[in-house]
């Protein structure tokens, strides 16, 4: 099959996805969040996941039509998503846009992990990163403090594995339970986003104590 035919078929499929997204956004506009909060939550999640699929499909089109532009695109995708990597001695923080998706949702995780992979590669061209033999990884789900709190999700329903696999490639000897402990927390902020912290095990107790003194939690304002 020629590239032109493949492109046409993928564009037709993409057009259908965009129309479905438009329909869902219209449904959101006509749904009363106070009367039907659960319906509104389901619709908004559906819209967000469909938008992620659309982004991945567009990315694949770029790679098919102009493969030489892939690296440039991934850099811009990382910038557009607001992926940020910061380092304070042996503490690394990685900020990602939005909240992590549910594990049961059929989401193309490439939406996040491909730009994250590029961002880590690009960071390493300028900075050095530690290679942890033993570490703690903290996944912090930060919710917009102005949003309804009934949308806060259980940790065991969220998709962490692919992101951890991507990060581990660059800074961990091994991400198995023998070497890597995980910690999860829920916080409040100005926008929905996720921050992943990686640190040596010896630093974790002090970091956690300081963090608890700094953060605003849901229980404090409920």
mmCIF file of C-alpha atoms in Angstrom:
data_model
loop_
_atom_site.group_PDB
_atom_site.id
_atom_site.type_symbol
_atom_site.label_atom_id
_atom_site.label_comp_id
_atom_site.label_asym_id
_atom_site.label_seq_id
_atom_site.Cartn_x
_atom_site.Cartn_y
_atom_site.Cartn_z
ATOM 1 C CA UNK A 1 0.000 0.000 0.000
ATOM 2 C CA UNK A 2 1.400 3.416 -0.937
ATOM 3 C CA UNK A 3 2.133 6.104 1.615
ATOM 4 C CA UNK A 4 -0.472 8.319 -0.024
ATOM 5 C CA UNK A 5 -3.211 5.711 0.487
ATOM 6 C CA UNK A 6 -2.119 5.086 4.080
ATOM 7 C CA UNK A 7 -2.143 8.825 4.768
ATOM 8 C CA UNK A 8 -5.621 9.178 3.287
ATOM 9 C CA UNK A 9 -7.010 6.325 5.400
ATOM 10 C CA UNK A 10 -5.420 7.668 8.561
ATOM 11 C CA UNK A 11 -6.694 11.180 7.870
ATOM 12 C CA UNK A 12 -10.200 9.828 7.368
ATOM 13 C CA UNK A 13 -9.985 8.000 10.699
ATOM 14 C CA UNK A 14 -8.592 11.122 12.343
ATOM 15 C CA UNK A 15 -11.455 13.193 10.957
ATOM 16 C CA UNK A 16 -13.909 10.787 12.577
ATOM 17 C CA UNK A 17 -12.121 11.036 15.935
ATOM 18 C CA UNK A 18 -12.200 14.844 15.786
ATOM 19 C CA UNK A 19 -15.936 14.795 15.075
ATOM 20 C CA UNK A 20 -16.495 12.515 18.081
ATOM 21 C CA UNK A 21 -14.440 14.891 20.227
ATOM 22 C CA UNK A 22 -16.568 17.816 19.024
ATOM 23 C CA UNK A 23 -19.704 15.887 19.954
ATOM 24 C CA UNK A 24 -18.353 15.150 23.433
ATOM 25 C CA UNK A 25 -17.358 18.787 23.996
ATOM 26 C CA UNK A 26 -20.884 19.843 22.967
ATOM 27 C CA UNK A 27 -22.316 17.339 25.464
ATOM 28 C CA UNK A 28 -20.088 18.849 28.168
ATOM 29 C CA UNK A 29 -21.411 22.326 27.366
ATOM 30 C CA UNK A 30 -24.995 21.146 27.824
ATOM 31 C CA UNK A 31 -24.451 19.053 30.982
ATOM 32 C CA UNK A 32 -25.091 20.658 34.374
ATOM 33 C CA UNK A 33 -22.104 19.731 36.531
ATOM 34 C CA UNK A 34 -24.029 20.439 39.748
ATOM 35 C CA UNK A 35 -26.931 18.170 38.843
ATOM 36 C CA UNK A 36 -24.986 15.446 37.035
ATOM 37 C CA UNK A 37 -21.413 15.538 38.386
ATOM 38 C CA UNK A 38 -20.747 11.874 37.555
ATOM 39 C CA UNK A 39 -21.910 12.286 33.953
ATOM 40 C CA UNK A 40 -19.798 15.408 33.608
ATOM 41 C CA UNK A 41 -16.778 13.589 34.971
ATOM 42 C CA UNK A 42 -17.233 10.673 32.559
ATOM 43 C CA UNK A 43 -17.684 13.006 29.594
ATOM 44 C CA UNK A 44 -14.638 15.117 30.458
ATOM 45 C CA UNK A 45 -12.500 11.997 30.862
ATOM 46 C CA UNK A 46 -13.758 10.685 27.529
ATOM 47 C CA UNK A 47 -12.907 13.995 25.842
ATOM 48 C CA UNK A 48 -9.416 14.096 27.364
ATOM 49 C CA UNK A 49 -8.609 10.523 26.351
ATOM 50 C CA UNK A 50 -9.903 11.048 22.826
ATOM 51 C CA UNK A 51 -7.791 14.212 22.529
ATOM 52 C CA UNK A 52 -4.734 12.186 23.548
ATOM 53 C CA UNK A 53 -5.500 9.580 20.878
ATOM 54 C CA UNK A 54 -5.858 12.363 18.309
ATOM 55 C CA UNK A 55 -2.472 13.798 19.349
ATOM 56 C CA UNK A 56 -0.831 10.382 18.950
ATOM 57 C CA UNK A 57 -2.454 9.845 15.554
ATOM 58 C CA UNK A 58 -1.227 13.239 14.365
ATOM 59 C CA UNK A 59 2.261 12.401 15.654
ATOM 60 C CA UNK A 60 2.220 9.171 13.662
ATOM 61 C CA UNK A 61 1.184 11.119 10.555
ATOM 62 C CA UNK A 62 4.197 13.409 10.986
ATOM 63 C CA UNK A 63 6.477 10.382 11.268
ATOM 64 C CA UNK A 64 4.963 8.758 8.180
ATOM 65 C CA UNK A 65 4.864 11.838 5.952
ATOM 66 C CA UNK A 66 8.133 13.427 7.097
ATOM 67 C CA UNK A 67 10.199 11.016 9.227
ATOM 68 C CA UNK A 68 13.149 13.410 9.234
ATOM 69 C CA UNK A 69 11.041 15.830 11.310
ATOM 70 C CA UNK A 70 10.364 13.306 14.118
ATOM 71 C CA UNK A 71 13.075 14.478 16.531
ATOM 72 C CA UNK A 72 12.162 18.122 16.016
ATOM 73 C CA UNK A 73 8.515 17.332 16.593
ATOM 74 C CA UNK A 74 9.184 15.437 19.828
ATOM 75 C CA UNK A 75 11.195 18.379 21.158
ATOM 76 C CA UNK A 76 8.325 20.731 20.424
ATOM 77 C CA UNK A 77 5.834 18.246 21.893
ATOM 78 C CA UNK A 78 7.853 18.109 25.132
ATOM 79 C CA UNK A 79 7.926 21.919 25.228
ATOM 80 C CA UNK A 80 4.232 22.231 24.380
ATOM 81 C CA UNK A 81 3.238 19.753 27.075
ATOM 82 C CA UNK A 82 5.328 21.607 29.622
ATOM 83 C CA UNK A 83 7.569 18.694 30.567
ATOM 84 C CA UNK A 84 10.165 20.038 32.961
ATOM 85 C CA UNK A 85 13.169 18.286 34.506
ATOM 86 C CA UNK A 86 14.869 19.788 37.567
ATOM 87 C CA UNK A 87 17.733 18.535 39.692
ATOM 88 C CA UNK A 88 18.852 19.338 43.242
ATOM 89 C CA UNK A 89 21.912 17.236 44.004
ATOM 90 C CA UNK A 90 20.562 13.659 44.106
ATOM 91 C CA UNK A 91 16.881 14.729 43.918
ATOM 92 C CA UNK A 92 15.308 14.779 40.450
ATOM 93 C CA UNK A 93 11.820 16.134 39.755
ATOM 94 C CA UNK A 94 9.951 15.633 36.486
ATOM 95 C CA UNK A 95 6.808 17.670 35.885
ATOM 96 C CA UNK A 96 4.222 16.297 33.462
ATOM 97 C CA UNK A 97 1.061 17.942 32.124
ATOM 98 C CA UNK A 98 -2.245 16.775 33.533
ATOM 99 C CA UNK A 99 -3.060 13.797 35.691
ATOM 100 C CA UNK A 100 -2.113 10.221 34.916
ATOM 101 C CA UNK A 101 -4.731 8.156 33.139
ATOM 102 C CA UNK A 102 -6.571 5.175 34.567
ATOM 103 C CA UNK A 103 -4.896 1.847 33.942
ATOM 104 C CA UNK A 104 -8.129 0.365 32.571
ATOM 105 C CA UNK A 105 -8.558 3.126 30.010
ATOM 106 C CA UNK A 106 -7.244 2.221 26.556
ATOM 107 C CA UNK A 107 -4.960 5.234 26.216
ATOM 108 C CA UNK A 108 -1.948 5.413 23.975
ATOM 109 C CA UNK A 109 0.672 6.173 26.644
ATOM 110 C CA UNK A 110 3.005 7.299 23.839
ATOM 111 C CA UNK A 111 1.275 10.680 24.212
ATOM 112 C CA UNK A 112 3.433 11.205 27.314
ATOM 113 C CA UNK A 113 6.304 8.768 27.309
ATOM 114 C CA UNK A 114 7.662 9.586 23.823
ATOM 115 C CA UNK A 115 8.110 13.333 24.570
ATOM 116 C CA UNK A 116 9.348 12.424 28.067
ATOM 117 C CA UNK A 117 11.920 10.080 26.562
ATOM 118 C CA UNK A 118 13.093 12.870 24.246
ATOM 119 C CA UNK A 119 13.163 15.406 27.119
ATOM 120 C CA UNK A 120 15.407 13.102 29.169
ATOM 121 C CA UNK A 121 17.699 12.519 26.196
ATOM 122 C CA UNK A 122 17.915 16.258 25.561
ATOM 123 C CA UNK A 123 18.546 17.011 29.249
ATOM 124 C CA UNK A 124 21.466 14.603 29.278
ATOM 125 C CA UNK A 125 23.172 16.452 26.413
ATOM 126 C CA UNK A 126 23.710 19.378 28.793
ATOM 127 C CA UNK A 127 23.456 17.940 32.311
ATOM 128 C CA UNK A 128 24.581 14.794 34.058
ATOM 129 C CA UNK A 129 22.106 12.623 35.944
ATOM 130 C CA UNK A 130 22.873 10.209 38.775
ATOM 131 C CA UNK A 131 22.519 6.496 38.183
ATOM 132 C CA UNK A 132 20.636 5.186 41.191
ATOM 133 C CA UNK A 133 21.277 1.702 42.465
ATOM 134 C CA UNK A 134 18.731 2.147 45.263
ATOM 135 C CA UNK A 135 16.118 4.897 45.151
ATOM 136 C CA UNK A 136 12.613 6.046 46.005
ATOM 137 C CA UNK A 137 10.194 7.226 43.314
ATOM 138 C CA UNK A 138 7.331 9.478 44.419
ATOM 139 C CA UNK A 139 4.376 10.019 42.093
ATOM 140 C CA UNK A 140 2.548 13.176 43.157
ATOM 141 C CA UNK A 141 -0.892 13.720 41.629
ATOM 142 C CA UNK A 142 -1.633 17.430 41.966
ATOM 143 C CA UNK A 143 -5.269 18.467 41.523
ATOM 144 C CA UNK A 144 -6.603 21.922 40.795
ATOM 145 C CA UNK A 145 -7.816 23.163 44.195
ATOM 146 C CA UNK A 146 -10.863 24.732 42.524
ATOM 147 C CA UNK A 147 -12.032 21.433 41.042
ATOM 148 C CA UNK A 148 -14.451 18.934 42.632
ATOM 149 C CA UNK A 149 -12.646 16.483 44.898
ATOM 150 C CA UNK A 150 -14.815 13.493 43.976
ATOM 151 C CA UNK A 151 -12.642 13.105 40.862
ATOM 152 C CA UNK A 152 -9.592 12.118 42.941
ATOM 153 C CA UNK A 153 -8.642 8.578 41.929
ATOM 154 C CA UNK A 154 -7.186 5.566 43.690
ATOM 155 C CA UNK A 155 -3.461 5.089 43.121
ATOM 156 C CA UNK A 156 -3.808 1.452 42.126
ATOM 157 C CA UNK A 157 -6.006 2.458 39.180
ATOM 158 C CA UNK A 158 -3.439 4.795 37.607
ATOM 159 C CA UNK A 159 -0.931 4.086 34.846
ATOM 160 C CA UNK A 160 2.571 4.423 36.305
ATOM 161 C CA UNK A 161 4.503 1.569 34.717
ATOM 162 C CA UNK A 162 5.368 2.945 31.281
ATOM 163 C CA UNK A 163 6.495 6.271 32.714
ATOM 164 C CA UNK A 164 8.636 4.504 35.296
ATOM 165 C CA UNK A 165 10.121 2.289 32.576
ATOM 166 C CA UNK A 166 11.062 5.375 30.547
ATOM 167 C CA UNK A 167 12.644 7.158 33.509
ATOM 168 C CA UNK A 168 14.434 4.031 34.748
ATOM 169 C CA UNK A 169 16.241 3.671 31.421
ATOM 170 C CA UNK A 170 18.208 6.833 32.147
ATOM 171 C CA UNK A 171 18.731 6.987 35.904
ATOM 172 C CA UNK A 172 18.230 3.570 37.532
ATOM 173 C CA UNK A 173 20.272 0.389 37.608
ATOM 174 C CA UNK A 174 17.008 -1.523 38.050
ATOM 175 C CA UNK A 175 13.419 -0.530 38.843
ATOM 176 C CA UNK A 176 12.471 -3.795 40.539
ATOM 177 C CA UNK A 177 11.247 -3.788 44.132
ATOM 178 C CA UNK A 178 14.685 -4.887 45.321
ATOM 179 C CA UNK A 179 16.171 -1.523 44.384
ATOM 180 C CA UNK A 180 13.294 0.895 43.891
ATOM 181 C CA UNK A 181 10.616 1.864 46.428
ATOM 182 C CA UNK A 182 7.518 3.772 45.318
ATOM 183 C CA UNK A 183 5.474 6.360 47.183
ATOM 184 C CA UNK A 184 2.258 8.061 46.094
ATOM 185 C CA UNK A 185 0.714 11.289 47.278
ATOM 186 C CA UNK A 186 -2.197 13.572 46.409
ATOM 187 C CA UNK A 187 -1.795 17.346 46.652
ATOM 188 C CA UNK A 188 -3.556 20.552 45.627
ATOM 189 C CA UNK A 189 -2.255 23.200 43.242
ATOM 190 C CA UNK A 190 -3.187 25.830 40.691
ATOM 191 C CA UNK A 191 -3.625 23.303 37.867
ATOM 192 C CA UNK A 192 -3.947 19.563 37.347
ATOM 193 C CA UNK A 193 -0.513 18.035 36.795
ATOM 194 C CA UNK A 194 1.824 15.279 37.926
ATOM 195 C CA UNK A 195 5.285 15.537 39.445
ATOM 196 C CA UNK A 196 7.577 12.520 39.713
ATOM 197 C CA UNK A 197 10.386 12.761 42.259
ATOM 198 C CA UNK A 198 13.361 10.380 42.260
ATOM 199 C CA UNK A 199 15.900 10.372 45.087
ATOM 200 C CA UNK A 200 18.305 8.174 46.989
ATOM 201 C CA UNK A 201 16.705 6.154 49.782
ATOM 202 C CA UNK A 202 18.732 7.947 52.448
ATOM 203 C CA UNK A 203 17.274 11.307 51.419
ATOM 204 C CA UNK A 204 13.636 10.218 51.369
ATOM 205 C CA UNK A 205 12.750 10.556 55.119
ATOM 206 C CA UNK A 206 14.037 14.135 55.295
ATOM 207 C CA UNK A 207 12.404 15.046 51.970
ATOM 208 C CA UNK A 208 9.050 13.600 53.058
ATOM 209 C CA UNK A 209 9.079 15.472 56.359
ATOM 210 C CA UNK A 210 9.804 18.762 54.588
ATOM 211 C CA UNK A 211 7.222 18.054 51.916
ATOM 212 C CA UNK A 212 4.443 17.441 54.443
ATOM 213 C CA UNK A 213 5.133 20.848 55.951
ATOM 214 C CA UNK A 214 4.907 22.559 52.549
ATOM 215 C CA UNK A 215 2.020 20.991 50.688
ATOM 216 C CA UNK A 216 -1.673 21.776 50.808
ATOM 217 C CA UNK A 217 -3.730 18.616 51.109
ATOM 218 C CA UNK A 218 -7.389 17.962 50.416
ATOM 219 C CA UNK A 219 -8.071 17.075 54.057
ATOM 220 C CA UNK A 220 -6.978 20.554 55.142
ATOM 221 C CA UNK A 221 -9.781 22.301 53.259
ATOM 222 C CA UNK A 222 -12.482 19.627 53.206
#
